[in-house]
mmCIF file of C-alpha atoms and ligand atoms in Angstrom:
data_model
loop_
_atom_site.group_PDB
_atom_site.id
_atom_site.type_symbol
_atom_site.label_atom_id
_atom_site.label_comp_id
_atom_site.label_asym_id
_atom_site.label_seq_id
_atom_site.Cartn_x
_atom_site.Cartn_y
_atom_site.Cartn_z
ATOM 1 C CA MET A 352 85.042 28.171 124.961
ATOM 2 C CA GLU A 353 88.852 27.080 123.991
ATOM 3 C CA LEU A 354 90.474 24.465 125.358
ATOM 4 C CA ILE A 355 94.533 23.138 124.336
ATOM 5 C CA PHE A 356 94.558 19.162 123.427
ATOM 6 C CA ALA A 357 98.769 18.415 124.987
ATOM 7 C CA THR A 358 99.010 16.376 121.692
ATOM 8 C CA HIS A 359 101.314 16.830 118.606
ATOM 9 C CA ASN A 360 99.658 13.472 117.243
ATOM 10 C CA GLN A 361 97.187 14.579 113.828
ATOM 11 C CA HIS A 362 95.084 11.329 114.393
ATOM 12 C CA LYS A 363 93.836 12.023 117.715
ATOM 13 C CA THR A 364 93.639 15.691 116.884
ATOM 14 C CA GLN A 365 91.144 14.753 114.227
ATOM 15 C CA GLU A 366 89.376 12.102 115.767
ATOM 16 C CA VAL A 367 88.540 14.357 119.283
ATOM 17 C CA LEU A 368 87.115 16.980 116.706
ATOM 18 C CA GLU A 369 85.061 14.271 114.802
ATOM 19 C CA ILE A 370 83.014 13.404 118.786
ATOM 20 C CA LEU A 371 83.189 17.449 120.039
ATOM 21 C CA GLY A 372 81.857 17.745 116.396
ATOM 22 C CA GLY A 373 83.259 21.148 116.274
ATOM 23 C CA LYS A 374 81.212 22.690 119.245
ATOM 24 C CA TRP A 375 84.861 23.514 121.644
ATOM 25 C CA ASP A 376 87.925 25.179 119.828
ATOM 26 C CA VAL A 377 90.393 22.709 120.233
ATOM 27 C CA LYS A 378 93.992 23.114 119.734
ATOM 28 C CA ASN A 379 96.805 20.996 119.701
ATOM 29 C CA LEU A 380 100.598 21.130 120.795
ATOM 30 C CA HIS A 381 101.397 22.403 116.747
ATOM 31 C CA ASP A 382 98.710 25.200 117.429
ATOM 32 C CA LEU A 383 100.205 26.834 120.455
ATOM 33 C CA GLY A 384 103.534 26.768 119.296
ATOM 34 C CA CYS A 385 104.662 24.079 121.898
ATOM 35 C CA GLU A 386 107.089 21.767 119.359
ATOM 36 C CA GLU A 387 108.483 19.962 122.743
ATOM 37 C CA GLU A 388 108.836 16.285 123.476
ATOM 38 C CA ILE A 389 106.513 16.606 126.712
ATOM 39 C CA PRO A 390 108.047 14.381 129.456
ATOM 40 C CA GLU A 391 105.164 11.049 129.732
ATOM 41 C CA THR A 392 107.829 8.918 133.010
ATOM 42 C CA SER A 393 104.791 7.816 135.080
ATOM 43 C CA ASP A 394 104.057 3.904 135.055
ATOM 44 C CA THR A 395 100.318 4.347 135.113
ATOM 45 C CA LEU A 396 98.879 5.907 132.206
ATOM 46 C CA LYS A 397 97.184 8.636 134.692
ATOM 47 C CA GLY A 398 100.562 9.462 135.437
ATOM 48 C CA ASN A 399 101.302 9.922 131.878
ATOM 49 C CA ALA A 400 98.534 12.046 130.900
ATOM 50 C CA LEU A 401 98.915 14.257 134.450
ATOM 51 C CA GLN A 402 101.631 15.329 133.875
ATOM 52 C CA LYS A 403 101.455 16.350 130.085
ATOM 53 C CA ALA A 404 98.439 18.220 130.836
ATOM 54 C CA GLN A 405 100.326 19.974 134.255
ATOM 55 C CA TYR A 406 103.967 20.865 131.773
ATOM 56 C CA VAL A 407 101.158 22.753 129.014
ATOM 57 C CA TYR A 408 99.027 24.030 132.306
ATOM 58 C CA GLU A 409 102.009 25.099 133.798
ATOM 59 C CA LYS A 410 103.780 26.515 130.460
ATOM 60 C CA TYR A 411 101.527 27.684 128.659
ATOM 61 C CA GLY A 412 98.316 28.408 131.631
ATOM 62 C CA VAL A 413 95.711 27.403 129.422
ATOM 63 C CA ASP A 414 92.949 24.970 129.692
ATOM 64 C CA CYS A 415 94.129 22.122 128.623
ATOM 65 C CA PHE A 416 93.709 18.325 128.261
ATOM 66 C CA ALA A 417 95.778 15.020 127.517
ATOM 67 C CA ASP A 418 95.720 11.960 126.883
ATOM 68 C CA ASP A 419 97.276 8.354 127.473
ATOM 69 C CA THR A 420 97.014 4.672 126.044
ATOM 70 C CA GLY A 421 97.858 1.839 126.680
ATOM 71 C CA LEU A 422 97.055 -1.369 124.941
ATOM 72 C CA GLU A 423 96.900 -4.799 127.265
ATOM 73 C CA VAL A 424 97.170 -8.803 125.654
ATOM 74 C CA GLU A 425 96.079 -11.256 128.520
ATOM 75 C CA ALA A 426 98.524 -13.736 126.717
ATOM 76 C CA LEU A 427 101.105 -11.468 127.581
ATOM 77 C CA ASP A 428 100.111 -10.255 130.908
ATOM 78 C CA GLY A 429 98.813 -6.578 130.060
ATOM 79 C CA ARG A 430 102.530 -5.404 127.995
ATOM 80 C CA PRO A 431 103.164 -2.808 126.530
ATOM 81 C CA GLY A 432 100.039 -1.001 128.415
ATOM 82 C CA VAL A 433 101.765 2.472 129.565
ATOM 83 C CA TYR A 434 104.649 1.182 126.736
ATOM 84 C CA SER A 435 102.748 0.411 124.251
ATOM 85 C CA ALA A 436 104.143 3.571 122.064
ATOM 86 C CA ARG A 437 107.754 1.996 122.675
ATOM 87 C CA TYR A 438 107.143 -1.317 122.631
ATOM 88 C CA ALA A 439 109.665 -2.607 119.581
ATOM 89 C CA GLY A 440 112.511 0.408 121.003
ATOM 90 C CA GLU A 441 113.160 3.942 121.539
ATOM 91 C CA HIS A 442 111.558 5.656 118.500
ATOM 92 C CA CYS A 443 110.078 3.397 116.689
ATOM 93 C CA SER A 444 106.717 3.504 113.696
ATOM 94 C CA PHE A 445 104.213 2.009 113.997
ATOM 95 C CA ALA A 446 104.480 -0.683 111.243
ATOM 96 C CA ASP A 447 107.711 -2.337 114.084
ATOM 97 C CA ASN A 448 105.119 -1.703 116.877
ATOM 98 C CA VAL A 449 102.896 -3.915 115.047
ATOM 99 C CA ASN A 450 105.480 -6.669 113.726
ATOM 100 C CA LYS A 451 106.848 -7.201 117.224
ATOM 101 C CA MET A 452 103.277 -8.027 118.641
ATOM 102 C CA LEU A 453 102.139 -10.532 115.965
ATOM 103 C CA LYS A 454 106.173 -11.835 116.449
ATOM 104 C CA GLU A 455 104.697 -12.295 119.991
ATOM 105 C CA MET A 456 101.398 -13.281 119.748
ATOM 106 C CA ASP A 457 103.056 -15.906 116.736
ATOM 107 C CA GLY A 458 101.480 -18.713 117.698
ATOM 108 C CA LYS A 459 99.065 -17.779 120.792
ATOM 109 C CA ASN A 460 95.374 -18.949 120.810
ATOM 110 C CA ASN A 461 94.628 -17.146 123.919
ATOM 111 C CA ARG A 462 94.258 -13.488 121.885
ATOM 112 C CA LYS A 463 92.489 -11.205 124.517
ATOM 113 C CA ALA A 464 93.550 -7.615 124.645
ATOM 114 C CA CYS A 465 92.582 -4.295 125.583
ATOM 115 C CA PHE A 466 92.714 -0.052 124.429
ATOM 116 C CA LYS A 467 92.181 1.620 127.952
ATOM 117 C CA THR A 468 92.734 5.658 127.788
ATOM 118 C CA VAL A 469 92.990 8.347 130.618
ATOM 119 C CA ILE A 470 92.641 11.785 130.212
ATOM 120 C CA ALA A 471 93.409 14.256 132.414
ATOM 121 C CA LEU A 472 91.571 17.912 132.520
ATOM 122 C CA ILE A 473 92.834 21.239 133.741
ATOM 123 C CA LEU A 474 89.913 23.507 134.247
ATOM 124 C CA LYS A 475 90.591 26.286 135.503
ATOM 125 C CA GLY A 476 93.341 24.646 137.132
ATOM 126 C CA GLU A 477 90.710 22.049 138.634
ATOM 127 C CA THR A 478 91.941 18.744 137.585
ATOM 128 C CA TYR A 479 89.138 15.544 136.446
ATOM 129 C CA PHE A 480 89.843 12.386 134.965
ATOM 130 C CA PHE A 481 87.990 9.748 132.260
ATOM 131 C CA GLU A 482 88.648 6.907 131.813
ATOM 132 C CA GLY A 483 87.697 4.864 128.334
ATOM 133 C CA ARG A 484 87.884 0.840 127.640
ATOM 134 C CA VAL A 485 87.489 -1.706 124.480
ATOM 135 C CA ASP A 486 88.010 -4.850 124.410
ATOM 136 C CA GLY A 487 88.908 -7.081 121.502
ATOM 137 C CA GLU A 488 91.808 -9.714 119.650
ATOM 138 C CA ILE A 489 94.193 -9.687 118.082
ATOM 139 C CA LEU A 490 94.243 -10.420 114.461
ATOM 140 C CA THR A 491 96.840 -12.966 113.327
ATOM 141 C CA ALA A 492 98.053 -10.887 110.473
ATOM 142 C CA ALA A 493 97.105 -6.597 109.730
ATOM 143 C CA THR A 494 94.415 -5.924 107.788
ATOM 144 C CA GLY A 495 93.155 -2.489 106.497
ATOM 145 C CA GLU A 496 94.391 0.866 105.761
ATOM 146 C CA ALA A 497 92.676 3.395 108.040
ATOM 147 C CA GLY A 498 93.629 4.573 112.018
ATOM 148 C CA PHE A 499 97.114 4.478 113.678
ATOM 149 C CA GLY A 500 99.199 2.111 115.238
ATOM 150 C CA TYR A 501 97.306 -1.641 116.242
ATOM 151 C CA ASP A 502 94.560 -0.573 114.524
ATOM 152 C CA PRO A 503 95.810 -2.671 112.282
ATOM 153 C CA ILE A 504 95.715 -5.645 113.806
ATOM 154 C CA PHE A 505 92.813 -4.891 116.760
ATOM 155 C CA ARG A 506 89.532 -5.685 116.124
ATOM 156 C CA PRO A 507 86.029 -5.402 118.570
ATOM 157 C CA ASP A 508 84.661 -7.443 120.523
ATOM 158 C CA GLY A 509 81.008 -7.681 118.076
ATOM 159 C CA PHE A 510 82.342 -5.977 115.046
ATOM 160 C CA GLU A 511 84.578 -8.753 111.852
ATOM 161 C CA LYS A 512 86.559 -6.208 110.885
ATOM 162 C CA SER A 513 90.197 -4.784 112.753
ATOM 163 C CA PHE A 514 89.980 -0.786 113.322
ATOM 164 C CA ALA A 515 91.760 -0.580 110.817
ATOM 165 C CA GLU A 516 88.874 -1.538 109.040
ATOM 166 C CA MET A 517 86.243 0.833 110.294
ATOM 167 C CA SER A 518 85.421 4.036 108.858
ATOM 168 C CA ALA A 519 86.090 7.354 111.629
ATOM 169 C CA ASP A 520 82.918 7.480 113.008
ATOM 170 C CA ASP A 521 82.473 3.674 113.906
ATOM 171 C CA LYS A 522 85.678 3.206 115.757
ATOM 172 C CA ASN A 523 85.147 6.643 117.809
ATOM 173 C CA ALA A 524 81.575 5.595 118.346
ATOM 174 C CA ILE A 525 82.769 2.108 120.768
ATOM 175 C CA SER A 526 86.488 3.058 121.267
ATOM 176 C CA HIS A 527 88.844 3.529 124.573
ATOM 177 C CA ARG A 528 89.567 7.373 123.219
ATOM 178 C CA GLY A 529 85.749 7.704 121.820
ATOM 179 C CA ARG A 530 85.100 6.636 124.631
ATOM 180 C CA ALA A 531 86.873 8.296 127.386
ATOM 181 C CA MET A 532 86.027 11.714 125.133
ATOM 182 C CA GLN A 533 82.018 10.901 125.168
ATOM 183 C CA LYS A 534 83.319 11.351 129.441
ATOM 184 C CA LEU A 535 84.424 14.173 129.020
ATOM 185 C CA VAL A 536 82.440 16.183 126.412
ATOM 186 C CA GLN A 537 79.221 15.123 129.236
ATOM 187 C CA PHE A 538 81.490 16.181 131.260
ATOM 188 C CA LEU A 539 81.902 19.822 129.565
ATOM 189 C CA ASN A 540 78.346 20.195 128.505
ATOM 190 C CA ALA A 541 77.012 20.171 131.850
ATOM 191 C CA LEU A 542 79.055 22.493 132.914
HETATM 192 P P1 IMP B 101 99.547 7.145 123.151
HETATM 193 O O1 IMP B 101 100.536 7.203 124.626
HETATM 194 O O2 IMP B 101 97.853 7.356 123.460
HETATM 195 O O3 IMP B 101 99.895 7.969 122.662
HETATM 196 O O4 IMP B 101 99.345 6.364 123.419
HETATM 197 C C1 IMP B 101 99.599 5.287 123.134
HETATM 198 C C2 IMP B 101 100.395 4.138 121.194
HETATM 199 O O5 IMP B 101 99.372 3.056 121.704
HETATM 200 C C3 IMP B 101 100.570 5.257 120.977
HETATM 201 O O6 IMP B 101 101.607 5.368 120.098
HETATM 202 C C4 IMP B 101 99.696 4.254 119.689
HETATM 203 O O7 IMP B 101 100.971 3.007 119.158
HETATM 204 C C5 IMP B 101 98.050 3.203 120.473
HETATM 205 N N1 IMP B 101 97.936 3.664 120.740
HETATM 206 C C6 IMP B 101 96.849 4.160 121.136
HETATM 207 N N2 IMP B 101 95.590 5.357 120.892
HETATM 208 C C7 IMP B 101 95.526 3.611 119.060
HETATM 209 C C8 IMP B 101 94.059 3.903 118.729
HETATM 210 O O8 IMP B 101 93.222 4.301 118.614
HETATM 211 N N3 IMP B 101 94.355 2.805 117.436
HETATM 212 C C9 IMP B 101 95.654 2.027 117.955
HETATM 213 N N4 IMP B 101 97.039 2.579 118.938
HETATM 214 C C10 IMP B 101 96.516 2.955 119.713
#
């Protein structure tokens, strides 16, 4: 089955391909020839995931899914949440976001945080949602080279390593997106 993953993010595409284990022919927006930025104007993860999947479905008429992820930090009243990509400003880098987070969290004792992912799947015109979450804490310094985004400063509960120090397999087994993807895969398997 061919499915388009509505993302330009090569890291995410790689993660998803690893979780699916080659069972599905998953292609991303570059493969589809869609280079434009897809609007993400909702103030919820679910709304953004749906908006991205609908955009691709309506423009290209293909079965597709899209994800949206947010990092919610308890001491920051749930910020940056749905605005995690643009936390340090429009067109900021992953490093800008990490540095801003370390600065905002400087001196804070409550370091609890969670990543949440919502996936919207549009299959034969029907829409389905899948959610995943991982709890953990914000570290006081960036550690590790792997992954992307906030990985160097997020340590999942029950582990001594940041996401950026874990292998892709270990991260995928417990991560927000991994868990949401596992639900998507179960659903596809049951069709
Ligand atoms: P997106 O909307 O799913 O692209 O996610 C929004 C932002 O959350 C990204 O730009 C990253 O900064 C961050 N993010 C998403 N997934 C992860 C992850 O697995 N690890 C670390 N940061 C992530």
